[in-house]
């Protein structure tokens, strides 16, 4: 139990607990209907038509990260977060990991909003693909053997999972790619704990500006859908 709730990884634990609480609340309040579209929507799933009608519900870009569609979806993502989250939190530090997770998820959901505008989508996968991408990008910018080996392993897993996203119905390819794109830029924006000079200040500023511009463009594209 102490290993599961390791104090060295407070943000990973926080996201696990919040996601678990949301899933438990869905079960308690709706019972056998916990994975139906109505329930997912009520608990904050991503749904483009609603945001277009009610822009104030832009919060769904974040809330959807914590909503899951059934037991398998929940368990697989939580196991991934447990192992992947601790590694990324160790590399970037807790504060920066917090923003990496949320902003990667947001970018993934913006891709859903812009490119699959009528889809009801949910899950932590948008954030998890962002975490994969951060380490893959760092693999080519660092001489640290641990990150290089980790990045190579993640690259293989990333390719396999993207292929699965294409072949398996019901999986949001747009969300996965968007999360990865977001994570790739965030890897440049946020310095790792022991390699703050990995990217120059101008590179970090450029990546941040591109990230913001892309987010604005995707939101505008999603809102313009007829």
mmCIF file of C-alpha atoms in Angstrom:
data_model
loop_
_atom_site.group_PDB
_atom_site.id
_atom_site.type_symbol
_atom_site.label_atom_id
_atom_site.label_comp_id
_atom_site.label_asym_id
_atom_site.label_seq_id
_atom_site.Cartn_x
_atom_site.Cartn_y
_atom_site.Cartn_z
ATOM 1 C CA UNK A 1 0.000 0.000 0.000
ATOM 2 C CA UNK A 2 2.830 2.404 0.842
ATOM 3 C CA UNK A 3 4.369 1.744 -2.563
ATOM 4 C CA UNK A 4 1.080 2.481 -4.330
ATOM 5 C CA UNK A 5 0.663 5.816 -2.530
ATOM 6 C CA UNK A 6 4.296 6.817 -2.858
ATOM 7 C CA UNK A 7 4.761 10.371 -1.553
ATOM 8 C CA UNK A 8 7.406 10.973 -4.197
ATOM 9 C CA UNK A 9 4.677 11.086 -6.849
ATOM 10 C CA UNK A 10 1.876 13.207 -5.353
ATOM 11 C CA UNK A 11 0.433 14.382 -8.675
ATOM 12 C CA UNK A 12 0.212 10.879 -10.128
ATOM 13 C CA UNK A 13 -1.592 9.789 -6.950
ATOM 14 C CA UNK A 14 -3.862 12.838 -7.156
ATOM 15 C CA UNK A 15 -4.921 12.093 -10.741
ATOM 16 C CA UNK A 16 -5.467 8.417 -9.912
ATOM 17 C CA UNK A 17 -7.666 9.323 -6.948
ATOM 18 C CA UNK A 18 -9.696 11.947 -8.815
ATOM 19 C CA UNK A 19 -10.294 9.633 -11.780
ATOM 20 C CA UNK A 20 -11.166 6.754 -9.469
ATOM 21 C CA UNK A 21 -13.581 8.972 -7.537
ATOM 22 C CA UNK A 22 -15.356 10.060 -10.730
ATOM 23 C CA UNK A 23 -15.681 6.450 -11.880
ATOM 24 C CA UNK A 24 -16.996 5.376 -8.481
ATOM 25 C CA UNK A 25 -19.501 8.235 -8.491
ATOM 26 C CA UNK A 26 -20.727 7.139 -11.918
ATOM 27 C CA UNK A 27 -21.243 3.606 -10.599
ATOM 28 C CA UNK A 28 -23.033 4.709 -7.431
ATOM 29 C CA UNK A 29 -25.370 7.187 -9.066
ATOM 30 C CA UNK A 30 -26.304 5.265 -12.224
ATOM 31 C CA UNK A 31 -25.606 1.577 -11.519
ATOM 32 C CA UNK A 32 -25.737 -0.552 -14.668
ATOM 33 C CA UNK A 33 -26.097 2.580 -16.802
ATOM 34 C CA UNK A 34 -22.678 3.955 -15.810
ATOM 35 C CA UNK A 35 -21.210 3.513 -19.297
ATOM 36 C CA UNK A 36 -24.130 4.830 -21.334
ATOM 37 C CA UNK A 37 -23.831 8.007 -23.412
ATOM 38 C CA UNK A 38 -26.193 9.997 -21.186
ATOM 39 C CA UNK A 39 -24.133 9.227 -18.079
ATOM 40 C CA UNK A 40 -20.836 10.012 -19.791
ATOM 41 C CA UNK A 41 -22.214 13.338 -20.961
ATOM 42 C CA UNK A 42 -23.549 14.233 -17.521
ATOM 43 C CA UNK A 43 -20.161 13.578 -15.937
ATOM 44 C CA UNK A 44 -18.275 15.780 -18.407
ATOM 45 C CA UNK A 45 -17.419 13.793 -21.529
ATOM 46 C CA UNK A 46 -16.260 15.715 -24.591
ATOM 47 C CA UNK A 47 -19.126 16.503 -26.958
ATOM 48 C CA UNK A 48 -18.583 19.095 -29.674
ATOM 49 C CA UNK A 49 -22.221 20.027 -30.420
ATOM 50 C CA UNK A 50 -22.763 21.078 -26.798
ATOM 51 C CA UNK A 51 -19.681 23.327 -26.741
ATOM 52 C CA UNK A 52 -20.743 24.933 -30.003
ATOM 53 C CA UNK A 53 -24.169 25.728 -28.541
ATOM 54 C CA UNK A 54 -22.886 26.602 -25.068
ATOM 55 C CA UNK A 55 -19.251 27.838 -25.306
ATOM 56 C CA UNK A 56 -19.129 28.188 -21.517
ATOM 57 C CA UNK A 57 -18.917 24.387 -21.406
ATOM 58 C CA UNK A 58 -15.350 24.600 -22.694
ATOM 59 C CA UNK A 59 -14.451 22.972 -19.357
ATOM 60 C CA UNK A 60 -15.279 19.654 -21.071
ATOM 61 C CA UNK A 61 -11.841 19.852 -22.697
ATOM 62 C CA UNK A 62 -10.478 19.026 -19.244
ATOM 63 C CA UNK A 63 -13.272 17.142 -17.489
ATOM 64 C CA UNK A 64 -13.362 14.482 -20.232
ATOM 65 C CA UNK A 65 -9.892 13.357 -19.129
ATOM 66 C CA UNK A 66 -11.391 11.965 -15.916
ATOM 67 C CA UNK A 67 -14.419 10.181 -17.421
ATOM 68 C CA UNK A 68 -14.168 6.566 -18.613
ATOM 69 C CA UNK A 69 -16.343 4.305 -20.739
ATOM 70 C CA UNK A 70 -16.608 1.002 -18.905
ATOM 71 C CA UNK A 71 -14.401 -1.126 -16.674
ATOM 72 C CA UNK A 72 -11.793 -2.105 -19.270
ATOM 73 C CA UNK A 73 -11.256 1.481 -20.390
ATOM 74 C CA UNK A 74 -10.863 2.621 -16.788
ATOM 75 C CA UNK A 75 -8.539 -0.167 -15.624
ATOM 76 C CA UNK A 76 -6.200 -0.009 -18.640
ATOM 77 C CA UNK A 77 -5.834 3.770 -18.407
ATOM 78 C CA UNK A 78 -5.298 3.754 -14.648
ATOM 79 C CA UNK A 79 -2.604 1.087 -14.871
ATOM 80 C CA UNK A 80 -0.936 3.124 -17.611
ATOM 81 C CA UNK A 81 -1.147 6.284 -15.524
ATOM 82 C CA UNK A 82 0.269 4.515 -12.474
ATOM 83 C CA UNK A 83 3.433 3.352 -14.242
ATOM 84 C CA UNK A 84 3.861 6.054 -16.870
ATOM 85 C CA UNK A 85 2.855 8.916 -14.601
ATOM 86 C CA UNK A 86 5.448 8.118 -11.946
ATOM 87 C CA UNK A 87 8.228 7.996 -14.539
ATOM 88 C CA UNK A 88 7.260 11.303 -16.144
ATOM 89 C CA UNK A 89 6.676 12.987 -12.775
ATOM 90 C CA UNK A 90 10.152 11.905 -11.680
ATOM 91 C CA UNK A 91 11.708 13.392 -14.819
ATOM 92 C CA UNK A 92 9.827 16.715 -14.915
ATOM 93 C CA UNK A 93 8.923 17.220 -11.270
ATOM 94 C CA UNK A 94 5.446 17.274 -9.775
ATOM 95 C CA UNK A 95 4.417 20.841 -10.634
ATOM 96 C CA UNK A 96 5.323 20.582 -14.282
ATOM 97 C CA UNK A 97 3.877 17.075 -14.552
ATOM 98 C CA UNK A 98 0.531 18.466 -13.372
ATOM 99 C CA UNK A 99 0.393 20.843 -16.333
ATOM 100 C CA UNK A 100 1.825 18.304 -18.781
ATOM 101 C CA UNK A 101 -1.013 15.915 -17.991
ATOM 102 C CA UNK A 102 -3.830 18.456 -18.179
ATOM 103 C CA UNK A 103 -2.574 20.385 -21.210
ATOM 104 C CA UNK A 104 -1.848 17.215 -23.207
ATOM 105 C CA UNK A 105 -5.381 16.052 -22.461
ATOM 106 C CA UNK A 106 -6.786 19.434 -23.447
ATOM 107 C CA UNK A 107 -4.947 19.375 -26.791
ATOM 108 C CA UNK A 108 -6.187 15.850 -27.467
ATOM 109 C CA UNK A 109 -9.761 16.938 -26.814
ATOM 110 C CA UNK A 110 -9.297 19.993 -29.043
ATOM 111 C CA UNK A 111 -8.331 17.596 -31.843
ATOM 112 C CA UNK A 112 -11.528 15.654 -31.128
ATOM 113 C CA UNK A 113 -13.501 18.915 -31.193
ATOM 114 C CA UNK A 114 -11.980 20.038 -34.496
ATOM 115 C CA UNK A 115 -11.691 16.792 -36.478
ATOM 116 C CA UNK A 116 -14.464 14.560 -35.099
ATOM 117 C CA UNK A 117 -16.973 17.284 -34.198
ATOM 118 C CA UNK A 118 -19.978 15.031 -33.506
ATOM 119 C CA UNK A 119 -18.248 12.368 -31.402
ATOM 120 C CA UNK A 120 -18.827 11.792 -27.684
ATOM 121 C CA UNK A 121 -15.347 11.140 -26.293
ATOM 122 C CA UNK A 122 -13.810 10.564 -22.879
ATOM 123 C CA UNK A 123 -10.808 9.062 -21.145
ATOM 124 C CA UNK A 124 -7.292 9.727 -19.908
ATOM 125 C CA UNK A 125 -5.763 8.462 -23.156
ATOM 126 C CA UNK A 126 -5.370 11.985 -24.514
ATOM 127 C CA UNK A 127 -3.139 12.832 -21.557
ATOM 128 C CA UNK A 128 -1.334 9.485 -21.576
ATOM 129 C CA UNK A 129 -0.386 9.830 -25.246
ATOM 130 C CA UNK A 130 0.948 13.262 -24.378
ATOM 131 C CA UNK A 131 3.149 11.725 -21.683
ATOM 132 C CA UNK A 132 4.427 9.147 -24.157
ATOM 133 C CA UNK A 133 5.309 11.924 -26.598
ATOM 134 C CA UNK A 134 7.160 14.035 -24.033
ATOM 135 C CA UNK A 135 9.664 11.264 -23.332
ATOM 136 C CA UNK A 136 9.987 10.331 -27.007
ATOM 137 C CA UNK A 137 10.896 13.935 -27.832
ATOM 138 C CA UNK A 138 13.359 14.156 -24.956
ATOM 139 C CA UNK A 139 15.000 10.943 -26.179
ATOM 140 C CA UNK A 140 16.407 12.921 -29.138
ATOM 141 C CA UNK A 141 17.508 15.946 -27.105
ATOM 142 C CA UNK A 142 19.297 14.405 -24.138
ATOM 143 C CA UNK A 143 22.420 12.403 -23.442
ATOM 144 C CA UNK A 144 20.873 10.904 -20.329
ATOM 145 C CA UNK A 145 20.934 7.114 -20.928
ATOM 146 C CA UNK A 146 17.842 6.513 -18.768
ATOM 147 C CA UNK A 147 15.673 8.924 -20.786
ATOM 148 C CA UNK A 148 17.126 7.640 -24.064
ATOM 149 C CA UNK A 149 16.258 4.038 -23.218
ATOM 150 C CA UNK A 150 12.837 5.019 -21.882
ATOM 151 C CA UNK A 151 12.119 7.106 -24.967
ATOM 152 C CA UNK A 152 13.029 4.245 -27.295
ATOM 153 C CA UNK A 153 10.711 1.889 -25.416
ATOM 154 C CA UNK A 154 7.893 4.432 -25.486
ATOM 155 C CA UNK A 155 8.362 5.004 -29.205
ATOM 156 C CA UNK A 156 7.720 1.323 -29.868
ATOM 157 C CA UNK A 157 4.659 1.319 -27.603
ATOM 158 C CA UNK A 158 3.411 4.529 -29.194
ATOM 159 C CA UNK A 159 3.577 3.116 -32.719
ATOM 160 C CA UNK A 160 1.826 -0.101 -31.655
ATOM 161 C CA UNK A 161 -0.935 1.832 -29.905
ATOM 162 C CA UNK A 162 -1.476 4.228 -32.800
ATOM 163 C CA UNK A 163 -1.877 1.247 -35.134
ATOM 164 C CA UNK A 164 -4.393 -0.157 -32.656
ATOM 165 C CA UNK A 165 -6.244 3.175 -32.649
ATOM 166 C CA UNK A 166 -6.633 2.883 -36.418
ATOM 167 C CA UNK A 167 -7.709 -0.753 -36.485
ATOM 168 C CA UNK A 168 -9.931 -0.998 -33.393
ATOM 169 C CA UNK A 169 -13.384 0.648 -33.736
ATOM 170 C CA UNK A 170 -14.595 3.050 -31.068
ATOM 171 C CA UNK A 171 -11.149 4.482 -30.247
ATOM 172 C CA UNK A 172 -10.535 8.199 -30.793
ATOM 173 C CA UNK A 173 -7.549 8.410 -33.134
ATOM 174 C CA UNK A 174 -7.908 12.203 -33.216
ATOM 175 C CA UNK A 175 -7.705 12.386 -29.430
ATOM 176 C CA UNK A 176 -4.637 10.170 -29.273
ATOM 177 C CA UNK A 177 -2.776 12.052 -32.000
ATOM 178 C CA UNK A 178 -3.773 15.395 -30.500
ATOM 179 C CA UNK A 179 -2.556 14.392 -27.068
ATOM 180 C CA UNK A 180 0.754 13.305 -28.552
ATOM 181 C CA UNK A 181 1.151 16.541 -30.495
ATOM 182 C CA UNK A 182 0.486 18.523 -27.343
ATOM 183 C CA UNK A 183 2.922 16.448 -25.315
ATOM 184 C CA UNK A 184 5.637 16.853 -27.947
ATOM 185 C CA UNK A 185 5.537 20.643 -27.685
ATOM 186 C CA UNK A 186 5.187 20.599 -23.911
ATOM 187 C CA UNK A 187 8.376 18.536 -23.705
ATOM 188 C CA UNK A 188 10.183 21.534 -25.172
ATOM 189 C CA UNK A 189 8.312 24.130 -23.115
ATOM 190 C CA UNK A 190 8.836 22.525 -19.684
ATOM 191 C CA UNK A 191 12.423 21.819 -18.575
ATOM 192 C CA UNK A 192 13.257 18.499 -16.945
ATOM 193 C CA UNK A 193 14.676 18.547 -13.423
ATOM 194 C CA UNK A 194 18.254 17.693 -14.367
ATOM 195 C CA UNK A 195 18.478 19.100 -17.883
ATOM 196 C CA UNK A 196 17.125 22.653 -17.865
ATOM 197 C CA UNK A 197 19.387 23.722 -20.702
ATOM 198 C CA UNK A 198 18.229 20.959 -23.031
ATOM 199 C CA UNK A 199 16.374 23.565 -25.086
ATOM 200 C CA UNK A 200 17.188 27.258 -25.436
ATOM 201 C CA UNK A 201 14.902 30.023 -24.189
ATOM 202 C CA UNK A 202 13.974 30.962 -27.747
ATOM 203 C CA UNK A 203 13.037 27.356 -28.509
ATOM 204 C CA UNK A 204 10.838 27.193 -25.415
ATOM 205 C CA UNK A 205 9.111 30.480 -26.256
ATOM 206 C CA UNK A 206 8.606 29.379 -29.859
ATOM 207 C CA UNK A 207 7.098 26.058 -28.774
ATOM 208 C CA UNK A 208 4.798 27.833 -26.296
ATOM 209 C CA UNK A 209 3.579 30.281 -28.940
ATOM 210 C CA UNK A 210 2.961 27.453 -31.395
ATOM 211 C CA UNK A 211 1.073 25.468 -28.764
ATOM 212 C CA UNK A 212 -1.186 28.429 -27.999
ATOM 213 C CA UNK A 213 -1.722 29.235 -31.687
ATOM 214 C CA UNK A 214 -2.606 25.621 -32.456
ATOM 215 C CA UNK A 215 -5.060 25.484 -29.546
ATOM 216 C CA UNK A 216 -6.779 28.690 -30.723
ATOM 217 C CA UNK A 217 -6.936 27.438 -34.313
ATOM 218 C CA UNK A 218 -8.445 24.094 -33.304
ATOM 219 C CA UNK A 219 -11.023 25.754 -31.074
ATOM 220 C CA UNK A 220 -12.004 28.144 -33.875
ATOM 221 C CA UNK A 221 -12.198 25.245 -36.342
ATOM 222 C CA UNK A 222 -14.395 23.273 -33.964
ATOM 223 C CA UNK A 223 -16.677 26.240 -33.299
ATOM 224 C CA UNK A 224 -17.005 26.927 -37.052
ATOM 225 C CA UNK A 225 -18.347 23.447 -37.834
ATOM 226 C CA UNK A 226 -21.809 23.503 -39.406
#
